[in-house]
Coordinates of C-alpha atoms in Angstrom, one line a residue:
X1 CA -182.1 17.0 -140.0
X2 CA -179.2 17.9 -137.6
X3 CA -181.7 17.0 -134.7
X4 CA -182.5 13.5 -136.1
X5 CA -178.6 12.8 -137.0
X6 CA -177.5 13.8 -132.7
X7 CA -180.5 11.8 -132.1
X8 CA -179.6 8.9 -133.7
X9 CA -175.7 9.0 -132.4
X10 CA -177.0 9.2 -128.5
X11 CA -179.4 6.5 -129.1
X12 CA -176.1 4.5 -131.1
X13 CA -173.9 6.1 -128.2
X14 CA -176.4 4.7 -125.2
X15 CA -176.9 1.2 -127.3
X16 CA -173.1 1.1 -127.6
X17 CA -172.3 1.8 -123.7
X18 CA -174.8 -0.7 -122.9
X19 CA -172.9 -3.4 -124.7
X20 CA -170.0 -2.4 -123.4
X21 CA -171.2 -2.6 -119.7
X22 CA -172.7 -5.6 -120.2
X23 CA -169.9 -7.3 -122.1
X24 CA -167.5 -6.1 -119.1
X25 CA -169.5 -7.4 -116.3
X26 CA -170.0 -10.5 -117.8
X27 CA -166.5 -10.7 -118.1
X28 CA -165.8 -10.0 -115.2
X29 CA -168.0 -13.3 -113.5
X30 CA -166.0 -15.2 -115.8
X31 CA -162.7 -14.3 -114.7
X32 CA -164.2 -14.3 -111.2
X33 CA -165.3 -18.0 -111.8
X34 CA -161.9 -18.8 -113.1
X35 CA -159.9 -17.8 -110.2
X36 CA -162.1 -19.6 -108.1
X37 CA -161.7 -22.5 -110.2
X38 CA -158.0 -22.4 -109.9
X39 CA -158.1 -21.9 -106.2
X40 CA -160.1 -24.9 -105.2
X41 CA -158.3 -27.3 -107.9
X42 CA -154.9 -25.9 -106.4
X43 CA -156.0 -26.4 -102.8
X44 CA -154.3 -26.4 -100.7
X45 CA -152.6 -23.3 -101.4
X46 CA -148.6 -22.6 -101.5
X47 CA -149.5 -19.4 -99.5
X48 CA -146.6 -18.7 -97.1
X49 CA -148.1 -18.3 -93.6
X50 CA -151.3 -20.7 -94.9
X51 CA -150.2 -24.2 -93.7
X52 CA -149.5 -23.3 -90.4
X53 CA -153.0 -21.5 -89.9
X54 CA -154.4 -24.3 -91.6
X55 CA -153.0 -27.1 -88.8
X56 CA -153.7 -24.9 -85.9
X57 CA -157.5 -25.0 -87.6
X58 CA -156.6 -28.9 -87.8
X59 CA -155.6 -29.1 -83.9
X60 CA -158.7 -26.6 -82.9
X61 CA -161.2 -29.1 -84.5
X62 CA -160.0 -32.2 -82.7
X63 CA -159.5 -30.3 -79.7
X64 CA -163.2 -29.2 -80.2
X65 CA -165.1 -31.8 -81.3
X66 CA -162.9 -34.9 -80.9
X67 CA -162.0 -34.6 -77.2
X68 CA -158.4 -34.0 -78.4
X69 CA -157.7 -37.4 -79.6
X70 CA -154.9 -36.1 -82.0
X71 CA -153.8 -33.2 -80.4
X72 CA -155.1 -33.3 -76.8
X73 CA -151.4 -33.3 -75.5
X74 CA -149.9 -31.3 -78.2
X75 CA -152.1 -28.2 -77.4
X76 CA -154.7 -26.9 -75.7
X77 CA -157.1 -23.6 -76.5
X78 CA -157.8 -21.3 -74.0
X79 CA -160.5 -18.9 -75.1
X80 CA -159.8 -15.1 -75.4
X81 CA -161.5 -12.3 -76.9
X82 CA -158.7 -11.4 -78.8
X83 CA -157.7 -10.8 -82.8
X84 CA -157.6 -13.9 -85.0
X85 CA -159.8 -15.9 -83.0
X86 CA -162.7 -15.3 -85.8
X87 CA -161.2 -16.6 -88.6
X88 CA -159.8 -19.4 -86.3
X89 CA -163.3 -20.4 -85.8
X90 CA -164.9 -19.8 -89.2
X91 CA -161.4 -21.8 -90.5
X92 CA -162.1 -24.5 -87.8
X93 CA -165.4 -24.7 -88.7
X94 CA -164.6 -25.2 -92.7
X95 CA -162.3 -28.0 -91.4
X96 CA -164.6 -29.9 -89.3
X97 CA -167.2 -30.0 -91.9
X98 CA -165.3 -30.5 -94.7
X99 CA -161.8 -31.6 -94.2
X100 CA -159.2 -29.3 -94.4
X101 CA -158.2 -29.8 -98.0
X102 CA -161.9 -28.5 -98.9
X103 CA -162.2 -26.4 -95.4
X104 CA -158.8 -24.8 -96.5
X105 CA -160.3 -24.1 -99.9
X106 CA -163.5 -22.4 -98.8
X107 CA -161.6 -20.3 -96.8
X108 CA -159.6 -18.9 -99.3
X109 CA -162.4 -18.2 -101.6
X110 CA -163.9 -16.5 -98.3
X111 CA -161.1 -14.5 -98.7
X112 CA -160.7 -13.8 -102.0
X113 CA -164.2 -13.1 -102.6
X114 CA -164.3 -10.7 -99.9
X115 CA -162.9 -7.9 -101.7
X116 CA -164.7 -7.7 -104.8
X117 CA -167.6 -8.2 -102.6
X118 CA -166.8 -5.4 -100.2
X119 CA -165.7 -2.7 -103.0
X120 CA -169.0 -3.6 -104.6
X121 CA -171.0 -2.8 -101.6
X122 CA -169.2 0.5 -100.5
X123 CA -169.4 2.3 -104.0
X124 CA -173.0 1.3 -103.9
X125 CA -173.5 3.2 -101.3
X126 CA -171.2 5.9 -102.2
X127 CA -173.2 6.2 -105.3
X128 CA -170.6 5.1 -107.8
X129 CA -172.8 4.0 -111.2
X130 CA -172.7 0.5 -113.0
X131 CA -170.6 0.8 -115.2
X132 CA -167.6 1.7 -112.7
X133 CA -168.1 -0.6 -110.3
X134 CA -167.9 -3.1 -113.0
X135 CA -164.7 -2.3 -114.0
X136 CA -164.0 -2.3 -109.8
X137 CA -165.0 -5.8 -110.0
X138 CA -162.7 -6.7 -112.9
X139 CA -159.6 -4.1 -110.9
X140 CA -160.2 -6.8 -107.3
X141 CA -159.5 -9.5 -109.1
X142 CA -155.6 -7.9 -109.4
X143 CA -155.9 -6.3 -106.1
X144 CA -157.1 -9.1 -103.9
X145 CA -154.1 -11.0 -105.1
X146 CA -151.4 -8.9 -103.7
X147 CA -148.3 -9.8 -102.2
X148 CA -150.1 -9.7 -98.6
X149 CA -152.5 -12.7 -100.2
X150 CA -149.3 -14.6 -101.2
X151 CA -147.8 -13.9 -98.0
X152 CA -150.6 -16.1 -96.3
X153 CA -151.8 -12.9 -94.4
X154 CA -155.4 -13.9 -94.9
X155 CA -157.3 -12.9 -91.9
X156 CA -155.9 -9.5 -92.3
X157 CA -156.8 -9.7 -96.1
X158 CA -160.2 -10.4 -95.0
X159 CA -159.9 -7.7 -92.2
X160 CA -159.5 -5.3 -95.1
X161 CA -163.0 -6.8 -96.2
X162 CA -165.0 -6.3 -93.3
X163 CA -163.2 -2.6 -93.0
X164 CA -164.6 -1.2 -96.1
X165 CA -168.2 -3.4 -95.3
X166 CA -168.0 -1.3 -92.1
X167 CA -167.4 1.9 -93.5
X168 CA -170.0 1.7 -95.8
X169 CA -172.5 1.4 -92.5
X170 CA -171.1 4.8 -91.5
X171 CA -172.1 6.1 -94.2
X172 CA -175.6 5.0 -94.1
X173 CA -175.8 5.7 -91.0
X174 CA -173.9 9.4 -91.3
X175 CA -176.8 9.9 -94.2
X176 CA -180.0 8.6 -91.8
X177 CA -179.0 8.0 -88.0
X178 CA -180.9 4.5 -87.1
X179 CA -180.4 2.5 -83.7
X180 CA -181.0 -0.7 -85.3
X181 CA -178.2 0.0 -87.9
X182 CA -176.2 1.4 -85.1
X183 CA -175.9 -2.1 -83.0
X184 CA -175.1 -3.7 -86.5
X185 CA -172.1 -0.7 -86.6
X186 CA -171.3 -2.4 -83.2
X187 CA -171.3 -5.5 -83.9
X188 CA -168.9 -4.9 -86.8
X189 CA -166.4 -3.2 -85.4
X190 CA -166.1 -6.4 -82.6
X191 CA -166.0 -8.2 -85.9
X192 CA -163.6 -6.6 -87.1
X193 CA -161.0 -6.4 -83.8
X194 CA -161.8 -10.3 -83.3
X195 CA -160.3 -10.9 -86.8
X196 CA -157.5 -8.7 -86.6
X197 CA -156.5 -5.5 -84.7
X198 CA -155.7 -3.5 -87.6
X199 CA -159.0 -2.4 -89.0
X200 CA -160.2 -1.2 -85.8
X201 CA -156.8 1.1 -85.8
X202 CA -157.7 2.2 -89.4
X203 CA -161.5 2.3 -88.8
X204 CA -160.2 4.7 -86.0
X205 CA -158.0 6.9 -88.4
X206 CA -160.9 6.7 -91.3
X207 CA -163.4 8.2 -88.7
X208 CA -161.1 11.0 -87.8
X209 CA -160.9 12.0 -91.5
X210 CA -164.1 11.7 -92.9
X211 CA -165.2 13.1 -89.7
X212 CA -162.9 16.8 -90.2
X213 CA -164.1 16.4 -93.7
X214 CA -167.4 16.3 -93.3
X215 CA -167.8 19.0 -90.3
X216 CA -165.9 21.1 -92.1
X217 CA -168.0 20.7 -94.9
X218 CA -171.1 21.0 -92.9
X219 CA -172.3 17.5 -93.9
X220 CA -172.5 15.5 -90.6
X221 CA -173.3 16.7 -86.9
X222 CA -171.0 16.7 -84.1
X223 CA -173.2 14.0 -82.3
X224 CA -173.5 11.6 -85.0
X225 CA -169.4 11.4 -85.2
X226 CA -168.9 11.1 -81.3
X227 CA -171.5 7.9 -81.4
X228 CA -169.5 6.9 -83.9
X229 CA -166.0 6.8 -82.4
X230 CA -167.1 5.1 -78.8
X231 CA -167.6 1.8 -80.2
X232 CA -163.9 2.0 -81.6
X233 CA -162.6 3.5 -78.7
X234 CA -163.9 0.9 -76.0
X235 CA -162.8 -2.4 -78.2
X236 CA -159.2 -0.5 -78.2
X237 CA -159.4 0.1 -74.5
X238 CA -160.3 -3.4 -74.3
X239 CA -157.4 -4.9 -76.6
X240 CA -154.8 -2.6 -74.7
X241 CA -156.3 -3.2 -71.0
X242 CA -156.9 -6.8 -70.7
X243 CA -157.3 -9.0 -74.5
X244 CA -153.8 -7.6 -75.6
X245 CA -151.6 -8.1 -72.1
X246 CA -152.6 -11.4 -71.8
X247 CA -149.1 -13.5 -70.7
X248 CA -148.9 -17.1 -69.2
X249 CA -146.4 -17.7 -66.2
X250 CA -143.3 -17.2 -67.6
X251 CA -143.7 -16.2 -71.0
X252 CA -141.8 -13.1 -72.1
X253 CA -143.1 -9.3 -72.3
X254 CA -143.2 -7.8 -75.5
X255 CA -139.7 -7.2 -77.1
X256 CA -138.8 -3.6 -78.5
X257 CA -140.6 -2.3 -81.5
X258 CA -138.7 -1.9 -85.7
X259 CA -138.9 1.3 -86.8
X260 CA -136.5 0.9 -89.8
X261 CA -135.3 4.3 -92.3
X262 CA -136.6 6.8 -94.4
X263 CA -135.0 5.2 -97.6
X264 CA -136.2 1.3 -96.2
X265 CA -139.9 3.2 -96.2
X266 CA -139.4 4.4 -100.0
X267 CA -138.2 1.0 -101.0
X268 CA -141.1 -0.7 -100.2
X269 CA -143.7 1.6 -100.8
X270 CA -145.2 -0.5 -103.9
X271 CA -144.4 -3.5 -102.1
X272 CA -148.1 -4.7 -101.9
X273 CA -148.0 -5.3 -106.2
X274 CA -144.9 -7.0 -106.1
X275 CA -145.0 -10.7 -105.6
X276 CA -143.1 -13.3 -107.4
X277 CA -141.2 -11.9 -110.6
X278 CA -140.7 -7.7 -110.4
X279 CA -140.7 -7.2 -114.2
X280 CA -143.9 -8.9 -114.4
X281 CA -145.3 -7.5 -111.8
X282 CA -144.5 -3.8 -112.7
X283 CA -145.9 -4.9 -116.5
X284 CA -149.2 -5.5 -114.5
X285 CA -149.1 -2.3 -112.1
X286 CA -148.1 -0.5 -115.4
X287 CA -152.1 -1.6 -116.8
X288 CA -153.9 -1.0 -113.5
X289 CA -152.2 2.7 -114.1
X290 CA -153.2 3.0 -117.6
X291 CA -156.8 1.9 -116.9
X292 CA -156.9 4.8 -113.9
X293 CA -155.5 7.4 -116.5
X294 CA -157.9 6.7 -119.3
X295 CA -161.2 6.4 -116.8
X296 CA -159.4 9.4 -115.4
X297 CA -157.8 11.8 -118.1
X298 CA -157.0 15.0 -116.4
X299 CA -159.1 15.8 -113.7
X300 CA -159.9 19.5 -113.4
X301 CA -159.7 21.5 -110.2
X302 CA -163.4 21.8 -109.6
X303 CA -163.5 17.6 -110.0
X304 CA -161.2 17.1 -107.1
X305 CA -163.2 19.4 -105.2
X306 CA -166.0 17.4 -104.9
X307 CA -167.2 16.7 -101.8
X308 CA -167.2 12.5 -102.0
X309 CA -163.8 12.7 -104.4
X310 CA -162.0 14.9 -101.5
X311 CA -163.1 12.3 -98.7
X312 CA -162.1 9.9 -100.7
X313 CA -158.2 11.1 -101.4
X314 CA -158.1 12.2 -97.7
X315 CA -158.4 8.5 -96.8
X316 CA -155.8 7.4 -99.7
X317 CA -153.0 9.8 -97.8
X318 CA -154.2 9.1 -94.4
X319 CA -153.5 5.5 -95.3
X320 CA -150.3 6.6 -96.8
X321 CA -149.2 8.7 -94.0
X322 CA -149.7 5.5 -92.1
X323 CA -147.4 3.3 -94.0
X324 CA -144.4 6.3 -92.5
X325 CA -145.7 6.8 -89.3
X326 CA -145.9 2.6 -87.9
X327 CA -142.9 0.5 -87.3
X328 CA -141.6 -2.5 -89.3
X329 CA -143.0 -4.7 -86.2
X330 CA -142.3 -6.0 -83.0
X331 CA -141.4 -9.4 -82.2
X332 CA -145.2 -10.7 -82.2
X333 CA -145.6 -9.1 -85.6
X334 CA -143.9 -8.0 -88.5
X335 CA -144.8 -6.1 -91.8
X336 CA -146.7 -4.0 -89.6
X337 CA -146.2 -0.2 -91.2
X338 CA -147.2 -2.3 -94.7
X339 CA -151.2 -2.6 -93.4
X340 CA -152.2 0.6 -94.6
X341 CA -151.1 0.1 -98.3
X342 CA -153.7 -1.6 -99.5
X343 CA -156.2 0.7 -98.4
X344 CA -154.6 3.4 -99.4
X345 CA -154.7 1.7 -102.9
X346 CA -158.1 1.3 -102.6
X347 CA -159.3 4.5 -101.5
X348 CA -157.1 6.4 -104.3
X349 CA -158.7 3.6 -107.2
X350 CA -162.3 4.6 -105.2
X351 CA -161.4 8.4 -105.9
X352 CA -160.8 7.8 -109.2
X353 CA -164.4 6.2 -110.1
X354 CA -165.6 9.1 -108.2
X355 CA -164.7 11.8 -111.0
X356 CA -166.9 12.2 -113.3
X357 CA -165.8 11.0 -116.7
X358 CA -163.5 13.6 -118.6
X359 CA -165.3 12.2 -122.5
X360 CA -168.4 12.5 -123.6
X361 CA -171.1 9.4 -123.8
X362 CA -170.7 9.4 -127.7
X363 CA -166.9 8.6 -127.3
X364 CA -167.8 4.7 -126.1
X365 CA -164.7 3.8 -127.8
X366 CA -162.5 5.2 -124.7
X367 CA -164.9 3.4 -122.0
X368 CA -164.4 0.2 -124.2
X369 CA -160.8 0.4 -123.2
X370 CA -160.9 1.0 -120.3
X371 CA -162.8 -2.4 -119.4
X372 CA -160.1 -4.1 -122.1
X373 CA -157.7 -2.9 -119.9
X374 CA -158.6 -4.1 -116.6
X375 CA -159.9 -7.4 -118.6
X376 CA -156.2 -7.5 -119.4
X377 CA -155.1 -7.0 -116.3
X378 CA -157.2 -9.5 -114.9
X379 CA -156.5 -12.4 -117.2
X380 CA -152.9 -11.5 -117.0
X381 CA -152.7 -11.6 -113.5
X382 CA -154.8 -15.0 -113.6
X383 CA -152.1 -16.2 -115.9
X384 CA -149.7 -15.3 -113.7
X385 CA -150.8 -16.8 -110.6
X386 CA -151.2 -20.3 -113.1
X387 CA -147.6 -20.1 -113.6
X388 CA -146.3 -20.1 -110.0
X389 CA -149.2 -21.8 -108.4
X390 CA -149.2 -25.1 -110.2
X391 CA -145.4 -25.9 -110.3
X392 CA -145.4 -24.5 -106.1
X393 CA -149.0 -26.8 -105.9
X394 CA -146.6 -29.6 -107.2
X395 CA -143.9 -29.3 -104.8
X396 CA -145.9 -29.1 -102.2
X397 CA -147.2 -32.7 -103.2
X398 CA -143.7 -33.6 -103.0
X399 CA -143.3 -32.8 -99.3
X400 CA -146.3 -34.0 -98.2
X401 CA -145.4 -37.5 -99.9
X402 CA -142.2 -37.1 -97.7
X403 CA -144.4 -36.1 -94.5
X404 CA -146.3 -39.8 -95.2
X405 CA -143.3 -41.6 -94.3
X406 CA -143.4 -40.0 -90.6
X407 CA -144.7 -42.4 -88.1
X408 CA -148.2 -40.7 -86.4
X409 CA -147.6 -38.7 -83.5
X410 CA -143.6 -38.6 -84.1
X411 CA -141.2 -36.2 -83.6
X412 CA -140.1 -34.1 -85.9
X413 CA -137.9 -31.0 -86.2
X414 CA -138.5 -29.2 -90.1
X415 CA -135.6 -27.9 -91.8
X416 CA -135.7 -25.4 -94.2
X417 CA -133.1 -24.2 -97.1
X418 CA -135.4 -23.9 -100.1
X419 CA -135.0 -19.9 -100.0
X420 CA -138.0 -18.2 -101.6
X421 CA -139.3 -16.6 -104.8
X422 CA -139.2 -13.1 -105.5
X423 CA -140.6 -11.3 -102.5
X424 CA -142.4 -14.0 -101.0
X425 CA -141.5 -17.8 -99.1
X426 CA -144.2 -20.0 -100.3
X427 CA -143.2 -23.1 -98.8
X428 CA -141.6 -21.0 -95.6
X429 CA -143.7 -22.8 -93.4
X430 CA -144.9 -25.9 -95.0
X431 CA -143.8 -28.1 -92.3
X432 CA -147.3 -27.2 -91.0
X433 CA -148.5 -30.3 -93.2
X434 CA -147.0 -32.3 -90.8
X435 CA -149.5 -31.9 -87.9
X436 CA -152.0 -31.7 -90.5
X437 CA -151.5 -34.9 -91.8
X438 CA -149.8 -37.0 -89.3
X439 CA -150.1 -35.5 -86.3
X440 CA -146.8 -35.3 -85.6
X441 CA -145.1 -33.1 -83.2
X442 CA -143.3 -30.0 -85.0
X443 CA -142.3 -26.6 -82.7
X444 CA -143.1 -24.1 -85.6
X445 CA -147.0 -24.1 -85.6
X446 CA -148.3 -20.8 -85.0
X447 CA -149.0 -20.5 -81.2
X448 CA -149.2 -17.9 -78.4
X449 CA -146.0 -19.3 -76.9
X450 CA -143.9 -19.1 -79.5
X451 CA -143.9 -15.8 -80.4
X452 CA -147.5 -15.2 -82.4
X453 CA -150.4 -13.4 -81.5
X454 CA -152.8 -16.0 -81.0
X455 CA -152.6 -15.9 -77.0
X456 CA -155.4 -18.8 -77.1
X457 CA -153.2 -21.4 -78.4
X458 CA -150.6 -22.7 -76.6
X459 CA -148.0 -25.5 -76.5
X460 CA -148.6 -28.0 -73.3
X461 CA -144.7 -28.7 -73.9
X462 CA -143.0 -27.0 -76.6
X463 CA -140.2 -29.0 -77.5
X464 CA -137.0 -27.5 -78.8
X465 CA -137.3 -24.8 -81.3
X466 CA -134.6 -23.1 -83.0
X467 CA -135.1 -20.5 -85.2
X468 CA -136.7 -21.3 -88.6
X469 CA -134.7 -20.2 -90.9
X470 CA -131.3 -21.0 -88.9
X471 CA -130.2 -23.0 -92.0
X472 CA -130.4 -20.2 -94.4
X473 CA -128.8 -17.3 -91.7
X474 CA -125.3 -15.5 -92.3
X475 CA -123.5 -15.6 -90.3
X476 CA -125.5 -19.2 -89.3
X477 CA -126.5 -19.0 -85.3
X478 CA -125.6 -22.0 -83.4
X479 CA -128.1 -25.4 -82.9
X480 CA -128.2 -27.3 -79.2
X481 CA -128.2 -30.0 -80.9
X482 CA -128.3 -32.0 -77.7
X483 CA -131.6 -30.7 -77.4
X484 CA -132.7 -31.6 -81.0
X485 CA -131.5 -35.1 -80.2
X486 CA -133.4 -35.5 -76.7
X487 CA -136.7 -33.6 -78.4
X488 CA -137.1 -35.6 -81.9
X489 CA -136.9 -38.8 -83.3
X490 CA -136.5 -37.0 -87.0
X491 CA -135.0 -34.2 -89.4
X492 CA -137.1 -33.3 -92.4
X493 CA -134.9 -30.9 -94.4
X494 CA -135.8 -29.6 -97.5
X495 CA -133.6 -29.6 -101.0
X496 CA -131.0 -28.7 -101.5
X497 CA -128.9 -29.0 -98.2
X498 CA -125.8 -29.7 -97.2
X499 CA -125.9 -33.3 -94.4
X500 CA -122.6 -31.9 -92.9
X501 CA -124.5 -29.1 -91.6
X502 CA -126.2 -30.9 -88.9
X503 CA -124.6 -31.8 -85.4
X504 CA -126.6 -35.1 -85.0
X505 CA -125.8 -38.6 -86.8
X506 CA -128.7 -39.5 -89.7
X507 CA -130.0 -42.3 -91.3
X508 CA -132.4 -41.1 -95.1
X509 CA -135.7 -42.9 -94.4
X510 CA -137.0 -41.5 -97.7
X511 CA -136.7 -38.3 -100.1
X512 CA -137.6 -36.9 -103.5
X513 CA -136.5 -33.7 -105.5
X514 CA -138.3 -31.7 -102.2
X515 CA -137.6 -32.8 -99.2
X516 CA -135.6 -35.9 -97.1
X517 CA -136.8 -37.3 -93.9
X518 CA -133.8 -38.3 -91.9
X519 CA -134.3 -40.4 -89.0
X520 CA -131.9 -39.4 -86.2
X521 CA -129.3 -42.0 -85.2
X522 CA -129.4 -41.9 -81.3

C-alpha cells in the first residue's frame, strides 16, 4: 500500500512539474511577444545614444546606395576593419530596406532578442535542463533591458550576445576538437571585434579562466586551449597595430584615460539594474534575488564544487574583478570599467541554474514560485518600461514635429536643457532626428572626427560644435558664438530654457511644449 501511495505522489509530482514547465514557458513567449510588440509600436525608441546611430545608418544608406544625394557633402565613409562597423551595416541594411522607422525597429528587436536567444543556446550546451532555462528565458526579459539598453549602447548589448554564442562554441569544441567548428570559432570572434572591442577583451579573460579551471581540473589539453587563444590574440594585435591607430591629418591622439576612486567603483556597482526610478528598480532587483534564493536555497559545499558550477562563478568574479581593474573611459569612450557587469550578472544567474535543486520533485509548489517570480518580474518590468516609454515616445513626436519646420539641408545647431531621468538621458541626443528627417546639417552625429570610435565616418567639414551639454554645465563654459552665427542659419533648443542665454539675436519660427526652433537673426 505504501508503494502504491509514493507511486502515485511521483506520478502527481512529475504530472504537476510538467504543468508547471509548460505553463512557464508558455508564459514566457507571451511576455516575449509583448515586449516585442511594445518595441515596434514605440519605434523609434527614446534610447539615449539610438538616434544618433540611427542617422549615421540614415547617411550610410544614401551614401551607399543613393550616390550621396542627401548626404554626399555632409559625410563620407571610409571603410575600416574596425569595431562598430557590423552593426553599422546590419543597421544600414534594416534602413535601406525598410526605412529607418521600421529599419530602427528590427534592430532593436535584433538586439533585444539576442539575449534570451544567446542564454538559451549556452545552457543548452552546458547541459542546463528545461525547466531552468525556461525560467532563464522569463529572467532576459529583465536583463536585456538594463540601464546599458536604455543608454542606447546597443551594439555592445548585442556584443554581449554574440560573446556568450561564442563561448558556447568553445565549449563544443573543448568537448570534441573539429576544424570545421574551429573556422566558425574564427569567424566569431572577427564577429565579435567588428561589433565591438569589448567581447574580444572578455572572450580573452573567459579563455584564461575556464582555461586554469579546466587544466587544473584535468578536463581540457594544453593544445586545445593554445588554438583557442590565437584567434583572440591576432584580432587584438590587429585592433592595437593598425584598425585602432587609425587618425586623419590632423585629428588629435588619444586623450588620457579616467580611472576614478574606490568609493566611485562601489557606487556604481549595481548600476546596470538601475535605470529610470531607483525605488522601482531596487523593487525589481529585490525579485530577480528572491527567484535566485528560492531556485537556489542554500547550496552545500560539495554543490559549489562542481566542476561546471565552479567555472561558472570563476567567470562571475573575473567579470567583477574587471569592473575595478578598467577605467571610467578615455575621451573616445566612456562607461568603460561598466562592460563587465552584465556578464558578471549573467554568469553568477548561469551558476545558479547550475546547482542542483535543494527540494525534492514532490515539492512542485516551490518550482511553481519560482517561475511566478520571474513571471513577476517580467511583467513588472514590462510595465515599467510602458510607463516611461510611451510618455518619452510622445515627446519625441514633439521634437520631431519641431525638426519639420527646418528647411532640407539647413543649418542647424541643437540645444539641449531637458536634463534627464534617473540614471539615463533619453532624449540626450535626439537632435539626430534632424539629419534623419531633413537632412539637415547638425555637428553632434556620431563620427570619427568628433570624438567617437567609428574612425570610418567622418565629417567632410564639421561645422562648429560646442560641447553638448554646454547649456546644462556649472560653471557654464563659454560659446564663440561668432562661429555659431557664421556656421548655422538655426537654434533648436529644447524646453525649458532661458532666450537670454544665447549670444546671437533670434526670431521663434515654431515650438511646442518640447522644443523651439529659432531662426538666427543675422
Amino acid at each position: 500500500m505504501g508503494f502504491a501511495g509514493s507511486e502515485v505522489a511521483s506520478i502527481r509530482a512529475r504530472h504537476d512539474k510538467a504543468m508547471t514547465h509548460g505553463l512557464a514557458k508558455t508564459c514566457g513567449i507571451v511576455l516575449l511577444a509583448a515586449y516585442c510588440i511594445m518595441f515596434v509600436l514605440l519605434s523609434p525608441l527614446p534610447l539615449q545614444d539610438f538616434p544618433d546611430h540611427l542617422a549615421r545608418a540614415v547617411a550610410m544608406n544614401d551614401l551607399f546606395f543613393h550616390g550621396g544625394a542627401r548626404f554626399g557633402t555632409v559625410f563620407h565613409f571610409h571603410l575600416l576593419w574596425i569595431p562598430y562597423l557590423l552593426g553599422d551595416l546590419i543597421l544600414t541594411g534594416a534602413v535601406a530596406l525598410f526605412g529607418p522607422t521600421a529599419g530602427g525597429a528590427i534592430w532593436i528587436l535584433l538586439v533585444f532578442l539576442s539575449l534570451p536567444c544567446a542564454s538559451l543556446f549556452y545552457l543548452r550546451i552546458r547541459g542546463i535542463d528545461l525547466e531552468d532555462r525556461g525560467l532563464m528565458l522569463l529572467l532576459s526579459l529583465y536583463l536585456a533591458t538594463d540601464w546599458c539598453f536604455f543608454m542606447g549602447f546597443l551594439n555592445f548589448r548585442l556584443a554581449v550576445a554574440m560573446l556568450i554564442a561564442t563561448l558556447g562554441l568553445v565549449e563544443i569544441l573543448r568537448r570534441a576538437w573539429s576544424w570545421p567548428l574551429f573556422t566558425l570559432y574564427i569567424a566569431a570572434v572577427v564577429l565579435d571585434y567588428l561589433m565591438h572591442l569589448s567581447p574580444v577583451v572578455f572572450l580573452l579573460a573567459a579563455l584564461g579562466v575556464t582555461a586554469l579551471v579546466r587544466l587544473g581540473l584535468r578536463t581540457t589539453a594544453l593544445r586545445v586551449e593554445t588554438l583557442l587563444f590565437i584567434p583572440v590574440l591576432v584580432v587584438l594585435a590587429w585592433h592595437f597595430t593598425v584598425g585602432g591607430l587609425y587618425r586623419e591629418p590632423g585629428e588629435p591622439t588619444a586623450g588620457p584615460w579616467f580611472w576614478g576612486t574606490w568609493y566611485s567603483k562601489l557606487m556604481r556597482i549595481g548600476s546596470e539594474f538601475f535605470r529610470f526610478v531607483p525605488h522601482t528598480d531596487l523593487l525589481l532587483f529585490l525579485l530577480l534575488a528572491a527567484c535566485l534564493i528560492v531556485r537556489i536555497g542554500i547550496p552545500r559545499a560539495r554543490d559549489l564544487r562542481q566542476p561546471l558550477v565552479l567555472e561558472l562563478l570563476a567567470l562571475a568574479v573575473t567579470f567583477l574583478a574587471m569592473y575595478f581593474v578598467l577605467p571610467i573611459g578615455y575621451p573616445e569612450a566612456y562607461y568603460i570599467d561598466t562592460r563587465p557587469l552584465p556578464l558578471a550578472s549573467l554568469f553568477f544567474i548561469f551558476a545558479c541554474l547550475a546547482l542542483p535543486r535543494p527540494y525534492p520533485t514532490a515539492h512542485s509548489y516551490r518550482e511553481a514560485t519560482v517561475f511566478l517570480l520571474a513571471a513577476l518580474l517580467a511583467v513588472g518590468n514590462l510595465a515599467y518600461l510602458a510607463r516611461h516609454l510611451i510618455p518619452d515616445r510622445a515627446w519625441m513626436t514633439q521634437y520631431r514635429s519641431v525638426v519639420a519646420a527646418i528647411p532640407r539641408h539647413g543649418r542647424v545647431l541643437p540645444v539641449y536643457t531637458h536634463g534627464g531621468e534617473g540614471a539615463v538621458v533619453p532624449f540626450l541626443h535626439v537632435s539626430g532626428f534632424i539629419s534623419i528627417d531633413r537632412a539637415a546639417v547638425e555637428p553632434y552625429v556620431f563620427a570619427g572626427d568628433n570624438g567617437n570610435p567609428m574612425k570610418y565616418f567622418r565629417y567632410i567639414h564639421r561645422p562648429y560644435d560646442p560641447p553638448q551639454v554646454w547649456y546644462g554645465e556649472i560653471p557654464r563654459p563659454k560659446v564663440d558664438w561668432q562661429s555659431v552665427t557664421h556656421d548655422y542659419d538655426f537654434l533648436i533648443v529644447t524646453k525649458p530654457y532661458d532666450p537670454s542665454v544665447f549670444g546671437v539675436a533670434t526670431q521663434a519660427v515654431t515650438q511646442n511644449s518640447s522644443a523651439a526652433l529659432l531662426a538666427i537673426v543675422k
